PDB file of C-alpha atoms in Angstrom:
ATOM      1  CA  UNK A 239       4.302   9.712  18.738  1.00  0.00           C
ATOM      2  CA  UNK A 240       0.671  10.655  19.153  1.00  0.00           C
ATOM      3  CA  UNK A 241      -1.129   8.959  22.042  1.00  0.00           C
ATOM      4  CA  UNK A 242      -4.422   9.678  20.266  1.00  0.00           C
ATOM      5  CA  UNK A 243      -3.317   7.584  17.302  1.00  0.00           C
ATOM      6  CA  UNK A 244      -2.332   4.670  19.538  1.00  0.00           C
ATOM      7  CA  UNK A 245      -5.737   4.853  21.227  1.00  0.00           C
ATOM      8  CA  UNK A 246      -7.520   4.583  17.861  1.00  0.00           C
ATOM      9  CA  UNK A 247      -5.915   1.249  17.026  1.00  0.00           C
ATOM     10  CA  UNK A 248      -8.059  -0.829  19.411  1.00  0.00           C
ATOM     11  CA  UNK A 249      -4.901  -2.679  20.416  1.00  0.00           C
ATOM     12  CA  UNK A 250      -2.736  -1.978  23.427  1.00  0.00           C
ATOM     13  CA  UNK A 251       0.850  -2.749  22.524  1.00  0.00           C
ATOM     14  CA  UNK A 252       2.750  -4.932  24.969  1.00  0.00           C
ATOM     15  CA  UNK A 253       5.861  -3.461  23.329  1.00  0.00           C
ATOM     16  CA  UNK A 254       5.140   0.215  22.493  1.00  0.00           C
ATOM     17  CA  UNK A 255       8.525   0.362  20.806  1.00  0.00           C
ATOM     18  CA  UNK A 256       7.094  -1.673  17.941  1.00  0.00           C
ATOM     19  CA  UNK A 257       4.476   0.976  17.257  1.00  0.00           C
ATOM     20  CA  UNK A 258       7.092   3.710  17.376  1.00  0.00           C
ATOM     21  CA  UNK A 259       9.265   1.789  14.930  1.00  0.00           C
ATOM     22  CA  UNK A 260       6.311   1.279  12.580  1.00  0.00           C
ATOM     23  CA  UNK A 261       5.792   5.037  12.495  1.00  0.00           C
ATOM     24  CA  UNK A 262       9.475   5.963  12.067  1.00  0.00           C
ATOM     25  CA  UNK A 263      10.408   6.922   8.532  1.00  0.00           C
ATOM     26  CA  UNK A 264      13.931   6.058   7.455  1.00  0.00           C
ATOM     27  CA  UNK A 265      14.727   9.731   6.791  1.00  0.00           C
ATOM     28  CA  UNK A 266      14.846  10.263  10.566  1.00  0.00           C
ATOM     29  CA  UNK A 267      17.818   7.939  10.942  1.00  0.00           C
ATOM     30  CA  UNK A 268      21.355   8.055   9.643  1.00  0.00           C
ATOM     31  CA  UNK A 269      24.062   5.486   9.022  1.00  0.00           C
ATOM     32  CA  UNK A 270      24.088   1.791   8.328  1.00  0.00           C
ATOM     33  CA  UNK A 271      21.417   0.869  10.886  1.00  0.00           C
ATOM     34  CA  UNK A 272      18.653   3.093   9.595  1.00  0.00           C
ATOM     35  CA  UNK A 273      17.011   0.163   7.814  1.00  0.00           C
ATOM     36  CA  UNK A 274      16.952  -1.768  11.088  1.00  0.00           C
ATOM     37  CA  UNK A 275      15.575   0.992  13.319  1.00  0.00           C
ATOM     38  CA  UNK A 276      13.083   2.456  10.825  1.00  0.00           C
ATOM     39  CA  UNK A 277       9.834   0.838   9.691  1.00  0.00           C
ATOM     40  CA  UNK A 278      11.320  -1.029   6.700  1.00  0.00           C
ATOM     41  CA  UNK A 279      11.601  -4.462   8.337  1.00  0.00           C
ATOM     42  CA  UNK A 280       8.095  -4.229   9.796  1.00  0.00           C
ATOM     43  CA  UNK A 281       6.820  -3.230   6.363  1.00  0.00           C
ATOM     44  CA  UNK A 282       8.333  -6.456   4.996  1.00  0.00           C
ATOM     45  CA  UNK A 283       6.321  -8.484   7.525  1.00  0.00           C
ATOM     46  CA  UNK A 284       3.147  -6.451   7.149  1.00  0.00           C
ATOM     47  CA  UNK A 285       3.079  -6.891   3.386  1.00  0.00           C
ATOM     48  CA  UNK A 286       2.909 -10.685   3.792  1.00  0.00           C
ATOM     49  CA  UNK A 287       0.362 -10.570   6.614  1.00  0.00           C
ATOM     50  CA  UNK A 288      -1.926  -8.233   4.687  1.00  0.00           C
ATOM     51  CA  UNK A 289      -1.897 -10.511   1.654  1.00  0.00           C
ATOM     52  CA  UNK A 290      -2.720 -13.571   3.766  1.00  0.00           C
ATOM     53  CA  UNK A 291      -5.568 -11.931   5.675  1.00  0.00           C
ATOM     54  CA  UNK A 292      -7.125 -10.386   2.567  1.00  0.00           C
ATOM     55  CA  UNK A 293      -6.891 -13.698   0.665  1.00  0.00           C
ATOM     56  CA  UNK A 294      -8.561 -15.517   3.566  1.00  0.00           C
ATOM     57  CA  UNK A 295     -11.292 -12.856   3.703  1.00  0.00           C
ATOM     58  CA  UNK A 296     -11.995 -12.905  -0.041  1.00  0.00           C
ATOM     59  CA  UNK A 297     -12.410 -16.689  -0.140  1.00  0.00           C
ATOM     60  CA  UNK A 298     -14.910 -16.358   2.700  1.00  0.00           C
ATOM     61  CA  UNK A 299     -16.717 -13.305   1.283  1.00  0.00           C
ATOM     62  CA  UNK A 300     -16.972 -14.447  -2.355  1.00  0.00           C
ATOM     63  CA  UNK A 301     -17.463 -18.241  -2.202  1.00  0.00           C
ATOM     64  CA  UNK A 302     -18.554 -18.496  -5.838  1.00  0.00           C
ATOM     65  CA  UNK A 303     -15.734 -16.504  -7.413  1.00  0.00           C
ATOM     66  CA  UNK A 304     -12.955 -18.154  -9.396  1.00  0.00           C
ATOM     67  CA  UNK A 305      -9.248 -17.736  -8.713  1.00  0.00           C
ATOM     68  CA  UNK A 306      -8.768 -15.091 -11.400  1.00  0.00           C
ATOM     69  CA  UNK A 307     -11.398 -12.806  -9.923  1.00  0.00           C
ATOM     70  CA  UNK A 308     -10.092 -13.343  -6.410  1.00  0.00           C
ATOM     71  CA  UNK A 309      -6.592 -12.510  -7.619  1.00  0.00           C
ATOM     72  CA  UNK A 310      -7.723  -9.229  -9.181  1.00  0.00           C
ATOM     73  CA  UNK A 311      -9.561  -8.278  -6.004  1.00  0.00           C
ATOM     74  CA  UNK A 312      -6.489  -9.114  -3.930  1.00  0.00           C
ATOM     75  CA  UNK A 313      -4.209  -7.017  -6.141  1.00  0.00           C
ATOM     76  CA  UNK A 314      -6.583  -4.061  -5.821  1.00  0.00           C
ATOM     77  CA  UNK A 315      -6.921  -4.356  -2.058  1.00  0.00           C
ATOM     78  CA  UNK A 316      -3.185  -4.548  -1.309  1.00  0.00           C
ATOM     79  CA  UNK A 317      -1.969  -1.977  -3.834  1.00  0.00           C
ATOM     80  CA  UNK A 318      -0.323   1.310  -2.950  1.00  0.00           C
ATOM     81  CA  UNK A 319      -3.412   3.434  -3.586  1.00  0.00           C
ATOM     82  CA  UNK A 320      -5.616   1.387  -1.244  1.00  0.00           C
ATOM     83  CA  UNK A 321      -2.986   1.271   1.495  1.00  0.00           C
ATOM     84  CA  UNK A 322      -2.487   5.029   1.280  1.00  0.00           C
ATOM     85  CA  UNK A 323      -6.247   5.624   1.419  1.00  0.00           C
ATOM     86  CA  UNK A 324      -6.560   3.514   4.574  1.00  0.00           C
ATOM     87  CA  UNK A 325      -3.568   5.306   6.089  1.00  0.00           C
ATOM     88  CA  UNK A 326      -5.189   8.694   5.498  1.00  0.00           C
ATOM     89  CA  UNK A 327      -8.510   7.582   6.999  1.00  0.00           C
ATOM     90  CA  UNK A 328      -6.923   6.409  10.247  1.00  0.00           C
ATOM     91  CA  UNK A 329      -4.788   9.527  10.646  1.00  0.00           C
ATOM     92  CA  UNK A 330      -1.495   7.728  10.129  1.00  0.00           C
ATOM     93  CA  UNK A 331       0.029  10.652   8.222  1.00  0.00           C
ATOM     94  CA  UNK A 332      -0.110  12.923  11.247  1.00  0.00           C
ATOM     95  CA  UNK A 333       1.402  10.223  13.469  1.00  0.00           C
ATOM     96  CA  UNK A 334       4.421   9.544  11.245  1.00  0.00           C
ATOM     97  CA  UNK A 335       7.752  10.358  12.849  1.00  0.00           C
ATOM     98  CA  UNK A 336       9.882  12.301  10.386  1.00  0.00           C
ATOM     99  CA  UNK A 337      12.524  15.032  10.702  1.00  0.00           C
ATOM    100  CA  UNK A 338      11.276  18.627  10.493  1.00  0.00           C
ATOM    101  CA  UNK A 339      13.090  19.143   7.196  1.00  0.00           C
ATOM    102  CA  UNK A 340      11.222  16.229   5.596  1.00  0.00           C
ATOM    103  CA  UNK A 341       7.906  17.260   7.119  1.00  0.00           C
ATOM    104  CA  UNK A 342       8.310  20.646   5.437  1.00  0.00           C
ATOM    105  CA  UNK A 343       8.603  18.954   2.037  1.00  0.00           C
ATOM    106  CA  UNK A 344       5.287  17.149   2.538  1.00  0.00           C
ATOM    107  CA  UNK A 345       6.731  13.661   2.965  1.00  0.00           C
ATOM    108  CA  UNK A 346       3.745  12.662   5.114  1.00  0.00           C
ATOM    109  CA  UNK A 347       1.418  13.148   2.142  1.00  0.00           C
ATOM    110  CA  UNK A 348       3.276  10.855  -0.257  1.00  0.00           C
ATOM    111  CA  UNK A 349       1.324   7.736  -1.192  1.00  0.00           C
ATOM    112  CA  UNK A 350       4.461   5.586  -1.154  1.00  0.00           C
ATOM    113  CA  UNK A 351       5.374   6.698   2.378  1.00  0.00           C
ATOM    114  CA  UNK A 352       1.830   6.211   3.679  1.00  0.00           C
ATOM    115  CA  UNK A 353       1.472   2.791   2.073  1.00  0.00           C
ATOM    116  CA  UNK A 354       4.790   1.601   3.489  1.00  0.00           C
ATOM    117  CA  UNK A 355       3.921   2.869   6.976  1.00  0.00           C
ATOM    118  CA  UNK A 356       0.514   1.184   6.837  1.00  0.00           C
ATOM    119  CA  UNK A 357       2.164  -2.143   6.024  1.00  0.00           C
ATOM    120  CA  UNK A 358       4.668  -1.546   8.823  1.00  0.00           C
ATOM    121  CA  UNK A 359       1.807  -0.927  11.248  1.00  0.00           C
ATOM    122  CA  UNK A 360       0.232  -4.247  10.271  1.00  0.00           C
ATOM    123  CA  UNK A 361       3.608  -5.918  10.798  1.00  0.00           C
ATOM    124  CA  UNK A 362       3.897  -4.378  14.261  1.00  0.00           C
ATOM    125  CA  UNK A 363       0.389  -5.517  15.200  1.00  0.00           C
ATOM    126  CA  UNK A 364       1.193  -9.039  14.021  1.00  0.00           C
ATOM    127  CA  UNK A 365       4.457  -9.281  15.961  1.00  0.00           C
ATOM    128  CA  UNK A 366       2.968  -7.756  19.105  1.00  0.00           C
ATOM    129  CA  UNK A 367      -0.459  -9.398  19.138  1.00  0.00           C
ATOM    130  CA  UNK A 368      -0.362 -12.240  16.642  1.00  0.00           C
ATOM    131  CA  UNK A 369      -2.509 -12.851  13.589  1.00  0.00           C
ATOM    132  CA  UNK A 370      -5.755 -12.029  15.415  1.00  0.00           C
ATOM    133  CA  UNK A 371      -4.582  -8.478  16.182  1.00  0.00           C
ATOM    134  CA  UNK A 372      -3.551  -7.909  12.588  1.00  0.00           C
ATOM    135  CA  UNK A 373      -6.730  -9.487  11.241  1.00  0.00           C
ATOM    136  CA  UNK A 374      -8.953  -7.327  13.478  1.00  0.00           C
ATOM    137  CA  UNK A 375      -7.219  -4.178  12.224  1.00  0.00           C
ATOM    138  CA  UNK A 376      -7.408  -5.169   8.559  1.00  0.00           C
ATOM    139  CA  UNK A 377     -11.054  -6.243   8.706  1.00  0.00           C
ATOM    140  CA  UNK A 378     -11.988  -3.019  10.463  1.00  0.00           C
ATOM    141  CA  UNK A 379     -10.262  -0.721   7.992  1.00  0.00           C
ATOM    142  CA  UNK A 380     -10.531  -2.562   4.656  1.00  0.00           C
ATOM    143  CA  UNK A 381     -14.250  -3.345   4.860  1.00  0.00           C
ATOM    144  CA  UNK A 382     -15.156  -0.282   2.791  1.00  0.00           C
ATOM    145  CA  UNK A 383     -12.839  -1.354  -0.027  1.00  0.00           C
ATOM    146  CA  UNK A 384     -13.871  -5.034   0.090  1.00  0.00           C
ATOM    147  CA  UNK A 385     -17.542  -4.139  -0.295  1.00  0.00           C
ATOM    148  CA  UNK A 386     -17.075  -1.243  -2.728  1.00  0.00           C
ATOM    149  CA  UNK A 387     -16.550  -3.299  -5.889  1.00  0.00           C
ATOM    150  CA  UNK A 388     -19.441  -5.524  -6.945  1.00  0.00           C
ATOM    151  CA  UNK A 389     -17.385  -7.217  -9.662  1.00  0.00           C
ATOM    152  CA  UNK A 390     -13.733  -8.208  -9.568  1.00  0.00           C
ATOM    153  CA  UNK A 391     -11.655  -5.260 -10.833  1.00  0.00           C
ATOM    154  CA  UNK A 392     -10.040  -5.491 -14.244  1.00  0.00           C
ATOM    155  CA  UNK A 393      -6.285  -5.558 -14.547  1.00  0.00           C
ATOM    156  CA  UNK A 394      -5.381  -1.819 -14.495  1.00  0.00           C
ATOM    157  CA  UNK A 395      -2.962  -2.087 -17.429  1.00  0.00           C
ATOM    158  CA  UNK A 396      -5.636  -3.719 -19.570  1.00  0.00           C
ATOM    159  CA  UNK A 397      -8.240  -1.186 -18.463  1.00  0.00           C
ATOM    160  CA  UNK A 398      -5.938   1.744 -19.252  1.00  0.00           C
ATOM    161  CA  UNK A 399      -5.151   0.293 -22.689  1.00  0.00           C
ATOM    162  CA  UNK A 400      -8.873  -0.083 -23.417  1.00  0.00           C
ATOM    163  CA  UNK A 401      -9.469   3.507 -22.274  1.00  0.00           C
ATOM    164  CA  UNK A 402      -6.797   4.793 -24.657  1.00  0.00           C
ATOM    165  CA  UNK A 403      -7.961   2.681 -27.609  1.00  0.00           C
ATOM    166  CA  UNK A 404     -11.563   3.741 -27.075  1.00  0.00           C
ATOM    167  CA  UNK A 405     -10.481   7.363 -27.614  1.00  0.00           C
ATOM    168  CA  UNK A 406      -8.197   6.761 -30.536  1.00  0.00           C
ATOM    169  CA  UNK A 407      -5.032   7.425 -28.537  1.00  0.00           C
ATOM    170  CA  UNK A 408      -1.683   5.644 -28.715  1.00  0.00           C
ATOM    171  CA  UNK A 409      -1.169   2.741 -26.343  1.00  0.00           C
ATOM    172  CA  UNK A 410       0.107   3.588 -22.838  1.00  0.00           C
ATOM    173  CA  UNK A 411       3.876   4.034 -22.676  1.00  0.00           C
ATOM    174  CA  UNK A 412       5.709   2.832 -19.554  1.00  0.00           C
ATOM    175  CA  UNK A 413       9.121   4.057 -18.408  1.00  0.00           C
ATOM    176  CA  UNK A 414      11.177   3.071 -15.356  1.00  0.00           C
ATOM    177  CA  UNK A 415      12.259   6.338 -13.709  1.00  0.00           C
ATOM    178  CA  UNK A 416      13.970   4.991 -10.588  1.00  0.00           C
ATOM    179  CA  UNK A 417      15.324   1.782  -9.098  1.00  0.00           C
ATOM    180  CA  UNK A 418      16.491   1.749  -5.498  1.00  0.00           C
ATOM    181  CA  UNK A 419      16.914  -0.451  -2.460  1.00  0.00           C
ATOM    182  CA  UNK A 420      19.014  -3.558  -1.803  1.00  0.00           C
ATOM    183  CA  UNK A 421      19.174  -6.338  -4.394  1.00  0.00           C
ATOM    184  CA  UNK A 422      17.065  -8.675  -2.248  1.00  0.00           C
ATOM    185  CA  UNK A 423      14.335  -6.032  -1.877  1.00  0.00           C
ATOM    186  CA  UNK A 424      14.441  -3.541  -4.734  1.00  0.00           C
ATOM    187  CA  UNK A 425      11.846  -0.859  -5.330  1.00  0.00           C
ATOM    188  CA  UNK A 426      10.975   0.433  -8.782  1.00  0.00           C
ATOM    189  CA  UNK A 427       9.233   3.647  -9.753  1.00  0.00           C
ATOM    190  CA  UNK A 428       7.495   3.610 -13.130  1.00  0.00           C
ATOM    191  CA  UNK A 429       5.837   6.403 -15.103  1.00  0.00           C
ATOM    192  CA  UNK A 430       3.028   5.769 -17.582  1.00  0.00           C
ATOM    193  CA  UNK A 431       1.835   8.209 -20.225  1.00  0.00           C
ATOM    194  CA  UNK A 432      -1.320   8.324 -22.320  1.00  0.00           C
ATOM    195  CA  UNK A 433      -1.605  11.308 -24.587  1.00  0.00           C
ATOM    196  CA  UNK A 434      -0.574  14.294 -22.483  1.00  0.00           C
ATOM    197  CA  UNK A 435      -1.499  12.688 -19.145  1.00  0.00           C
ATOM    198  CA  UNK A 436       0.911  10.757 -16.948  1.00  0.00           C
ATOM    199  CA  UNK A 437       1.274   9.244 -13.483  1.00  0.00           C
ATOM    200  CA  UNK A 438       3.952   7.532 -11.413  1.00  0.00           C
ATOM    201  CA  UNK A 439       3.871   4.749  -8.838  1.00  0.00           C
ATOM    202  CA  UNK A 440       6.251   2.379  -7.098  1.00  0.00           C
ATOM    203  CA  UNK A 441       6.405  -1.354  -6.445  1.00  0.00           C
ATOM    204  CA  UNK A 442       8.742  -4.144  -5.458  1.00  0.00           C
ATOM    205  CA  UNK A 443       8.751  -5.375  -9.079  1.00  0.00           C
ATOM    206  CA  UNK A 444       8.513  -3.455 -12.339  1.00  0.00           C
ATOM    207  CA  UNK A 445       5.253  -5.214 -13.145  1.00  0.00           C
ATOM    208  CA  UNK A 446       3.735  -4.198  -9.813  1.00  0.00           C
ATOM    209  CA  UNK A 447       4.901  -0.608 -10.317  1.00  0.00           C
ATOM    210  CA  UNK A 448       3.441  -0.552 -13.842  1.00  0.00           C
ATOM    211  CA  UNK A 449       0.079  -1.797 -12.581  1.00  0.00           C
ATOM    212  CA  UNK A 450       0.038   0.770  -9.773  1.00  0.00           C
ATOM    213  CA  UNK A 451       0.932   3.567 -12.191  1.00  0.00           C
ATOM    214  CA  UNK A 452      -1.782   2.432 -14.621  1.00  0.00           C
ATOM    215  CA  UNK A 453      -4.344   2.371 -11.809  1.00  0.00           C
ATOM    216  CA  UNK A 454      -3.327   5.861 -10.669  1.00  0.00           C
ATOM    217  CA  UNK A 455      -3.537   7.310 -14.178  1.00  0.00           C
ATOM    218  CA  UNK A 456      -6.834   5.586 -14.948  1.00  0.00           C
ATOM    219  CA  UNK A 457      -8.356   6.972 -11.735  1.00  0.00           C
ATOM    220  CA  UNK A 458      -7.188  10.445 -12.714  1.00  0.00           C
ATOM    221  CA  UNK A 459      -8.496  10.182 -16.278  1.00  0.00           C
ATOM    222  CA  UNK A 460     -11.857   8.705 -15.330  1.00  0.00           C
ATOM    223  CA  UNK A 461     -12.217  11.261 -12.551  1.00  0.00           C
ATOM    224  CA  UNK A 462     -11.594  14.103 -14.942  1.00  0.00           C
ATOM    225  CA  UNK A 463      -8.614  15.351 -12.897  1.00  0.00           C
TER     226      UNK A 463
END
């Protein structure tokens, strides 16, 4: 584990093992206990902490906005794309602990892996230093995203549908391409297609995965990629 990465967190871990666990991808471990020793359990905690802190922040930052707008902002700020972007900015990809065989396949660059590890890091900060430690980290690294959107984002599925209709294309088609994980915490991967363009994304529900896929495809289409 990189000491440089630990130094950039502005938090000195009382239990450095928590940070190591947050950075340990499940592919490094074998057998029944890999879900216990990898970052999956910390990711579970971090997901909840991130949602709480962002919700608290949005109510403070946008005192005149209604619940619907706050909800759309929250969904945007905790989605896979935003988490992966934050992870890349803080150098989390390079700090991830993965086997050499997985590193060679580019696992550190995958948005799903980065997003999960970022949530796990938040979980580790919360367990080690309490809500203040997690809040300090989130407010430091999500400020750019919170301030970037003047108006509450539209639902990505609605926005993608409007994009397609505005160009005379068929409505977006969604397809579940994978379902994995235990029954109490499944993970779905969904592909969406508009015309000849497509994108995939994952989520803990099919609806979340569809929204993430729509957001990814819309970003690609509007960016001309």
